[in-house]
Short mmCIF file of C-alpha atoms and ligand atoms in Angstrom, two decimals:
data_model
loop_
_atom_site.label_atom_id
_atom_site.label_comp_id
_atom_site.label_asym_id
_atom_site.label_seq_id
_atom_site.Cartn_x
_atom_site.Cartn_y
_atom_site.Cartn_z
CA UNK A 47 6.02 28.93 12.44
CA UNK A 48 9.21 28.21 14.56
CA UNK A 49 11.69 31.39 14.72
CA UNK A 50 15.04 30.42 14.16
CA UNK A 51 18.38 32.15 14.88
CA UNK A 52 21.26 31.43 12.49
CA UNK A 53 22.64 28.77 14.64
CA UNK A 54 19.35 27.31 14.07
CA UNK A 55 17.79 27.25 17.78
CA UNK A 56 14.28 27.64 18.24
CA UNK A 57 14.62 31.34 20.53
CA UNK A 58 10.54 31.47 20.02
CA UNK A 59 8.34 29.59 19.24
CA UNK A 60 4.97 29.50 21.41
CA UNK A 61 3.54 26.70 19.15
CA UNK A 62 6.42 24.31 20.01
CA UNK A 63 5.07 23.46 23.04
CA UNK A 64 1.62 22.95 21.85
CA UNK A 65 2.50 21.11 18.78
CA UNK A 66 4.72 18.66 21.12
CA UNK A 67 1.25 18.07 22.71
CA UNK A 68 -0.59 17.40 19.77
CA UNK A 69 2.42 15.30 19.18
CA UNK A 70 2.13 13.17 21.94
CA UNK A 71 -1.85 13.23 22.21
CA UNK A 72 -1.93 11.42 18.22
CA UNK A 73 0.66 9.23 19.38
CA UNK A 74 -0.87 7.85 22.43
CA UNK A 75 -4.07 7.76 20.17
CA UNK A 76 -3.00 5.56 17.40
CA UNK A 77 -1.26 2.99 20.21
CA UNK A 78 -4.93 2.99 21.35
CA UNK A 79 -6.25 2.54 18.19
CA UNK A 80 -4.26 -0.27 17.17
CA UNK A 81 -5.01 -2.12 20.69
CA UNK A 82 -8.36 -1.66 20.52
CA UNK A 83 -9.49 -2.39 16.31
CA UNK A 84 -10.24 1.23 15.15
CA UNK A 85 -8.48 0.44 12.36
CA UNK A 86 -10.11 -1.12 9.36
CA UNK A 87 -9.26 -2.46 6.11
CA UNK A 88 -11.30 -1.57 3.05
CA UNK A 89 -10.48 -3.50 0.08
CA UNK A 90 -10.21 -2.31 -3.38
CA UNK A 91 -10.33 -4.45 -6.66
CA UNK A 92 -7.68 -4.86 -8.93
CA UNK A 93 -9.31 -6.06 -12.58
CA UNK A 94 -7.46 -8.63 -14.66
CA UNK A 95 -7.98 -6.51 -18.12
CA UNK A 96 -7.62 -9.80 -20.06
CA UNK A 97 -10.78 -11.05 -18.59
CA UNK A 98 -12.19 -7.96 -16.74
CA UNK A 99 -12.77 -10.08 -13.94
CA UNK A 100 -11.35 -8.97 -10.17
CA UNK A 101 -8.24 -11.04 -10.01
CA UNK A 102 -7.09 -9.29 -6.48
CA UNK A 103 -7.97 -6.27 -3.94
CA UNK A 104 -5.66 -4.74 -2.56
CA UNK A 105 -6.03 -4.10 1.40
CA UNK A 106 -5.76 0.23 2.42
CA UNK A 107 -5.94 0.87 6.42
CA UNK A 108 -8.38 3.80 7.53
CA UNK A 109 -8.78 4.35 11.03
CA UNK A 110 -11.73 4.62 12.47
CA UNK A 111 -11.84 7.31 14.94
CA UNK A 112 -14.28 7.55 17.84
CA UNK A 113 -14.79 11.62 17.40
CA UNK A 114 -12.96 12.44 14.46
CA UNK A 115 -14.68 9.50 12.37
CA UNK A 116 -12.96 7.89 9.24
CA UNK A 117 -8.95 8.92 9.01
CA UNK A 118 -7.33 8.61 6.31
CA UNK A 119 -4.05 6.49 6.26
CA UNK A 120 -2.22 9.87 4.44
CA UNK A 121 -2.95 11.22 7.73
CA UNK A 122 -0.77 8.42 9.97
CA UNK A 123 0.70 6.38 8.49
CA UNK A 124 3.75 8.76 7.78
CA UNK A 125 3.23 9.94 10.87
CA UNK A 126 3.27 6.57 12.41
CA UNK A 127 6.40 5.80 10.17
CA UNK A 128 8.37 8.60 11.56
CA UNK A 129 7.79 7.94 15.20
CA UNK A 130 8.38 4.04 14.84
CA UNK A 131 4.64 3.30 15.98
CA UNK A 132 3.99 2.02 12.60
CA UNK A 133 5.29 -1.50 13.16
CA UNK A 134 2.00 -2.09 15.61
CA UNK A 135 0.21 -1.45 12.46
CA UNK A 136 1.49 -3.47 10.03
CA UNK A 137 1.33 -6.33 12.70
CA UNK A 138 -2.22 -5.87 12.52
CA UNK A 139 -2.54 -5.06 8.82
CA UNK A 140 -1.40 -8.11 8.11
CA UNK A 141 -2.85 -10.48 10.58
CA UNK A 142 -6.34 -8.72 10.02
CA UNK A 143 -5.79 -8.90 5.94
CA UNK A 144 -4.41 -12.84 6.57
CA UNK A 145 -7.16 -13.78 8.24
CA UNK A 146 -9.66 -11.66 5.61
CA UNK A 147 -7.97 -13.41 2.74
CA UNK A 148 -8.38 -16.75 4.39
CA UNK A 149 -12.26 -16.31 5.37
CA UNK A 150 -12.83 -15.99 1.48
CA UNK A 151 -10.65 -18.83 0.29
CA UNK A 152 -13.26 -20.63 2.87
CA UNK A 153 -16.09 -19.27 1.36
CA UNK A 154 -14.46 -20.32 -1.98
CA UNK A 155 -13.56 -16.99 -3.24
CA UNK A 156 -10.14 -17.25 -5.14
CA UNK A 157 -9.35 -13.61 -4.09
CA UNK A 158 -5.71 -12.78 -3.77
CA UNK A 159 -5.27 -9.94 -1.27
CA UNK A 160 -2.51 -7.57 -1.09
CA UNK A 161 -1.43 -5.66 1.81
CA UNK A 162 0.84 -2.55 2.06
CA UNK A 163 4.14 -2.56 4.16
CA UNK A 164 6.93 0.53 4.78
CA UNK A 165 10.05 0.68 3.86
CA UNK A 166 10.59 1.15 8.26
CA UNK A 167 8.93 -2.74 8.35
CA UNK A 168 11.68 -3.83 6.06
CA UNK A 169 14.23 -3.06 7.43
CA UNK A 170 12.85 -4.98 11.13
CA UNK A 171 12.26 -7.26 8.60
CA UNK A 172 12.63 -10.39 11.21
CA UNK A 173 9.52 -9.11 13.12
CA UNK A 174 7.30 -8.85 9.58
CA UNK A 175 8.19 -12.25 8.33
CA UNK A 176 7.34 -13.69 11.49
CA UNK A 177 4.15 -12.33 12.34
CA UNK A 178 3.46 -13.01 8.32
CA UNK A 179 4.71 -16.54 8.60
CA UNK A 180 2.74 -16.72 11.83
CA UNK A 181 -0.40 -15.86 10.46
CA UNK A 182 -0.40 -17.65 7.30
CA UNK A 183 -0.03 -20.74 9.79
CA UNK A 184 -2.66 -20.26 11.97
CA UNK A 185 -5.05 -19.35 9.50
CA UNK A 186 -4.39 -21.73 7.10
CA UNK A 187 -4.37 -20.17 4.00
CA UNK A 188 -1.92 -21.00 1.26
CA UNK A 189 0.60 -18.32 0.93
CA UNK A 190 0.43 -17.75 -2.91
CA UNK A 191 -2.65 -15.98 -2.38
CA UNK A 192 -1.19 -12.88 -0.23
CA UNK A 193 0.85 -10.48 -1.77
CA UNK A 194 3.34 -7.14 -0.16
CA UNK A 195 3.19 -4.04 -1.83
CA UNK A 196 6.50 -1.64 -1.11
CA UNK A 197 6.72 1.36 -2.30
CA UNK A 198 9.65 1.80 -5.20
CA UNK A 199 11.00 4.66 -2.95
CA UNK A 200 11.12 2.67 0.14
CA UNK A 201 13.18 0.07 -1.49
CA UNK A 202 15.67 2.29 -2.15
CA UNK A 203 16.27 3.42 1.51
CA UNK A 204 18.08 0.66 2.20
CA UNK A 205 18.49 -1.51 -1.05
CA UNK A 206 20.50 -3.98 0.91
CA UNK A 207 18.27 -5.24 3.91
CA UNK A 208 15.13 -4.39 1.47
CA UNK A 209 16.34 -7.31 -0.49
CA UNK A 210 17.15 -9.66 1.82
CA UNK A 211 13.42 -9.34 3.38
CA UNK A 212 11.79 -9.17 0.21
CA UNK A 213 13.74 -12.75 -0.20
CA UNK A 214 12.54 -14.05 2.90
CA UNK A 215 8.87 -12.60 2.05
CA UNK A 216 9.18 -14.51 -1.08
CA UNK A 217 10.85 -17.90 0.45
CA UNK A 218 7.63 -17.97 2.80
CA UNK A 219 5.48 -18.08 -1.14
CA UNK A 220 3.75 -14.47 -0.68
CA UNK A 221 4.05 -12.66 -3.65
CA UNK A 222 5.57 -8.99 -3.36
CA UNK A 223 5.11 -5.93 -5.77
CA UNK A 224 6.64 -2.80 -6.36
CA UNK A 225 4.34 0.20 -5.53
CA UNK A 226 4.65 3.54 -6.92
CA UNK A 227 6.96 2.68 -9.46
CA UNK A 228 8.14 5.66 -11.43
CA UNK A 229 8.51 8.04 -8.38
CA UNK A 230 11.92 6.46 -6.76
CA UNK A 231 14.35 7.07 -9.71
CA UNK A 232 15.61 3.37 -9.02
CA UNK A 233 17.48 1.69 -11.38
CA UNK A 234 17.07 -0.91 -13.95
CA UNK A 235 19.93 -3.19 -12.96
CA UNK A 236 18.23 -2.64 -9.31
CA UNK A 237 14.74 -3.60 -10.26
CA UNK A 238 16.14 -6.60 -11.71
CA UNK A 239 17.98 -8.02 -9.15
CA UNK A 240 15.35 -7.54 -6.92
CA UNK A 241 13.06 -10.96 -6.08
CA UNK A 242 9.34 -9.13 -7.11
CA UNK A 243 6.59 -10.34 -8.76
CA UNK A 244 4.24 -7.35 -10.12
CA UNK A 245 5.17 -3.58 -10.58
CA UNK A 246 2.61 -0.91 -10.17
CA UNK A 247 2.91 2.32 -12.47
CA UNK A 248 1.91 5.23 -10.48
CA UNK A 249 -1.28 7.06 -10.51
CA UNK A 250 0.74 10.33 -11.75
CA UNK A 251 1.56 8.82 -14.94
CA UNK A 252 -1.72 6.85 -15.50
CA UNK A 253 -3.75 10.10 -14.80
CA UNK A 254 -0.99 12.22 -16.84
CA UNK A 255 -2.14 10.07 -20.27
CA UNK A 256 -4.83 12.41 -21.05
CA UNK A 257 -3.18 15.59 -21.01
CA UNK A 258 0.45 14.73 -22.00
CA UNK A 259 1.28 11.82 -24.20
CA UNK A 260 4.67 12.02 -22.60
CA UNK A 261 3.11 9.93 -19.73
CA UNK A 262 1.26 7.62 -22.36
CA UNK A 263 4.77 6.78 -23.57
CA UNK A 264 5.95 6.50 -19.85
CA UNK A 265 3.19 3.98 -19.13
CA UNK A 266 3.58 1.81 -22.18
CA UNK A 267 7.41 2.00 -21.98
CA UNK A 268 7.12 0.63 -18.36
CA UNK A 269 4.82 -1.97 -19.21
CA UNK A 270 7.27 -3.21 -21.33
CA UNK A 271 9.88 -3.18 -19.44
CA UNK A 272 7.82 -4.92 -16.58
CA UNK A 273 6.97 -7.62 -18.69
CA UNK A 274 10.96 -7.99 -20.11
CA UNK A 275 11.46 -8.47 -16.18
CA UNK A 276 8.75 -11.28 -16.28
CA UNK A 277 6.61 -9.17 -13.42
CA UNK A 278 2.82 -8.54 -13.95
CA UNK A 279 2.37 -4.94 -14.82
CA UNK A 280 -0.75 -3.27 -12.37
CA UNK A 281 -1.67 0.42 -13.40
CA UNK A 282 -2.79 2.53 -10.49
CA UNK A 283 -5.24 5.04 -10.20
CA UNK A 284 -7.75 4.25 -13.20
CA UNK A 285 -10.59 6.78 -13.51
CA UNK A 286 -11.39 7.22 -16.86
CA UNK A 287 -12.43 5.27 -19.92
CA UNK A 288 -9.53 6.44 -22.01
CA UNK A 289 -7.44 5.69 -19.50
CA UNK A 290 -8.67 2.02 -19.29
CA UNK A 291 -9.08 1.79 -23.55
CA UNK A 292 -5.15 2.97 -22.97
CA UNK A 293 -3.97 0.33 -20.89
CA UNK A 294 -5.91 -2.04 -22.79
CA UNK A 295 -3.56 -1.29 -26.33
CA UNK A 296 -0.76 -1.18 -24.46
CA UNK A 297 -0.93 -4.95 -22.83
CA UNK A 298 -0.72 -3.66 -19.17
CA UNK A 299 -2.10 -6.89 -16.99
CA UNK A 300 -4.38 -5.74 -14.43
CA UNK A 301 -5.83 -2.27 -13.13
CA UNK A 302 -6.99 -0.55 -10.53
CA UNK A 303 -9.01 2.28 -9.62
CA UNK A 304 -12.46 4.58 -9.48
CA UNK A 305 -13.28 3.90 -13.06
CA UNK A 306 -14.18 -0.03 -11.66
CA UNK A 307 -14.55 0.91 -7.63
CA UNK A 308 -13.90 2.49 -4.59
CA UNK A 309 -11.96 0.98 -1.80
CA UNK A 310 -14.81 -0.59 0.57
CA UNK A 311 -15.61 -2.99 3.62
CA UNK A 312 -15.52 -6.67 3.27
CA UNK A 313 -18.89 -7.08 2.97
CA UNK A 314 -19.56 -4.53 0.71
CA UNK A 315 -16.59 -5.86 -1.96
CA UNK A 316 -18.26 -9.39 -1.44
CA UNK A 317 -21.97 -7.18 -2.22
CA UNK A 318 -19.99 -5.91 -5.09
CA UNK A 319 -18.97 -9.03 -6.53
CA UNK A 320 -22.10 -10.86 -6.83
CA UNK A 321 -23.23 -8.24 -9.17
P1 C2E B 5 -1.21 3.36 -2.32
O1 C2E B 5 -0.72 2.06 -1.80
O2 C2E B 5 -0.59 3.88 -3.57
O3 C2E B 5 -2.79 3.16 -2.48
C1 C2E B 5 -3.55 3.75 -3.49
C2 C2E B 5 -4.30 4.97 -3.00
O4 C2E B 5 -4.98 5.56 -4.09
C3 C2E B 5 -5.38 4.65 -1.98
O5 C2E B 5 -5.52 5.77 -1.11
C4 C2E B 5 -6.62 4.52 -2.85
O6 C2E B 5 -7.83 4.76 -2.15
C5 C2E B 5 -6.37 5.61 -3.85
N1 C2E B 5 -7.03 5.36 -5.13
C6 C2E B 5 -7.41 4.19 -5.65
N2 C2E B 5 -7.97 4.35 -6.87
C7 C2E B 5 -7.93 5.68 -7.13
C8 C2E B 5 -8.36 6.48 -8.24
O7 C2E B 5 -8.87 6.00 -9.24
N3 C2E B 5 -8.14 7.82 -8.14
C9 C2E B 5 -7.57 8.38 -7.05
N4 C2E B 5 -7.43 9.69 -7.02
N5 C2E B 5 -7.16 7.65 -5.98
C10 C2E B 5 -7.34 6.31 -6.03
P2 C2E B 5 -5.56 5.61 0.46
O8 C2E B 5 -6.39 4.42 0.82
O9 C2E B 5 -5.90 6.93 1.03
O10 C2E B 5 -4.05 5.23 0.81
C11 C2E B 5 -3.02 6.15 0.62
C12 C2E B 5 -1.67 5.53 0.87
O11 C2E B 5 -1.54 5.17 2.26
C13 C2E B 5 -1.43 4.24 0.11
O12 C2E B 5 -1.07 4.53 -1.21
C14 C2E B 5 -0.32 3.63 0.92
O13 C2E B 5 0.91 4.18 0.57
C15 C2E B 5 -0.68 4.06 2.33
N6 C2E B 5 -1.36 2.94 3.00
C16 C2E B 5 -2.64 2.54 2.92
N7 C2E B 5 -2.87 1.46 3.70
C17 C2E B 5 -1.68 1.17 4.29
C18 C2E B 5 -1.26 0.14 5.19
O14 C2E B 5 -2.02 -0.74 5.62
N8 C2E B 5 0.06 0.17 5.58
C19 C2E B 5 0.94 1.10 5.11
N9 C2E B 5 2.22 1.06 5.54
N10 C2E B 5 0.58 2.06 4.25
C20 C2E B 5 -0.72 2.09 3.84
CA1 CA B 6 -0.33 0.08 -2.53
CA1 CA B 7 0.38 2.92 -5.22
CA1 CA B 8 0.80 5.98 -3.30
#
């Protein structure tokens, strides 16, 4: 812990030093990483409850670490947001979850794929709409299949350029959701201004149903008002059969979580789906 002095320099602190090294050791780590494909997606189902058939996955990075094995992205991605590296991974995010998306349509797999972006890659938002344009292009895929999740609280760092990518995004025909929703205090006369196609209600509030119905009312209150905003309402985090039997009475659109399955590789979702 860094010793501080009222005017707030650092007059001891024999971690600094070491921590700067850690610092720049993960750093030069995840550039390699991204160079050289330790990352991975793994691809998680989201159920159409209508129908209970998987209408999408949605894409979630791990890297793949030659000693440290399987990293989390809770582990680097904010670090990767705060030191500007993460722009190299959403490049390949998307290119590898593109080209994913486009190997199924192939195989004749309707499966919509969603990918996650930061709030950082929105506002370089020339270099993400290019490299998404790019992609879609050269893999030949039609666009209305892909979809960008941002999180509700990364829209509001910068409401103004947010917008204007998320326009661009949707000019291009990718689809574009609001994660996390609940968590970023936005509001409504922002949400509706803003060109999105699906809102997901966070895991807090979906897990919350059992133990307070406060969140049960906060769930089926924002379903509504996700479907007054003509946006398909996704609930997050789904682990339980009450949860799902919830959901179900309160009209919510799709779902996601353990209760159905585990983020996994390609080949295991495609394993998964013949079943
Ligand atoms: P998120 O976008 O909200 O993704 C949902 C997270 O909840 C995932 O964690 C997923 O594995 C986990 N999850 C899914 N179902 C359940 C469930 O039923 N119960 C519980 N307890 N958890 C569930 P994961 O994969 O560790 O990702 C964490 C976060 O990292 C994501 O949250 C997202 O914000 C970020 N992230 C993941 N992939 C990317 C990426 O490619 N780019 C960026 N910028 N961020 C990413
Ligand atoms: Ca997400
Ligand atoms: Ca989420
Ligand atoms: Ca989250």
């Amino acid at each position: 812990v860094a010793k501080r002095n009222k005017g707030g320099y650092a007059i001891y602190d024999p971690g600094h030093d070491e921590r700067r090294r850690e610092h720049l050791t993960l750093l030069g780590e995840l550039r390699h990483a991204v160079e050289h494909d330790e990352l991975v997606l793994h691809y998680q189902p989201k159920m159409t409850l209508a129908t209970m058939k998987v209408g999408a996955v949605e894409a979630l990075v791990r890297w793949d670490h030659p000693v440290r094995g399987f990293i989390p992205p809770g582990e680097f991605v904010p670090f990767a947001e705060q030191t500007g590296s993460i722009g190299a991974i959403t490049h390949w995010v998307l290119r590898r979850a593109v080209h994913q998306c486009a190997v199924w349509h192939r195989q004749g797999l309707q499966l919509r794929v969603s990918a996650n972006v930061s709030a950082r890659d929105l506002r370089t938002g020339e270099s993400l709409v290019e490299t998404l344009a790019n992609a879609l292009r050269v893999e030949e895929v039609p666009a209305s299949l892909m979809c960008l999740e941002i999180t509700e609280s990364g829209l509001m760092e910068d409401p103004s350029s947010a917008q204007a990518t998320l326009r661009r995004i949707r000019d291009l025909g990718v689809a574009t959701s609001i994660d996390d929703y609940g968590t970023g205090y936005s509001s409504l006369a922002y949400i509706k201004q803003l060109p999105v196609n699906e809102l997901k209600i966070d895991r807090a509030f979906v897990a919350g149903m059992e133990v307070d119905d406060r969140n049960a009312a906060i769930v089926r209150s924002t379903i509504e008002l996700g479907h007054n905003l003509g946006l398909v309402v996704v609930a997050e985090g789904v682990e339980t059969d009450h949860e799902l039997a919830n959901l179900q009475r309160f009209g919510c659109d799709m779902a996601q979580g353990y209760r159905f399955a585990r983020p996994m590789p390609a080949a295991d979702l495609e394993a998964w789906l013949k079943k």
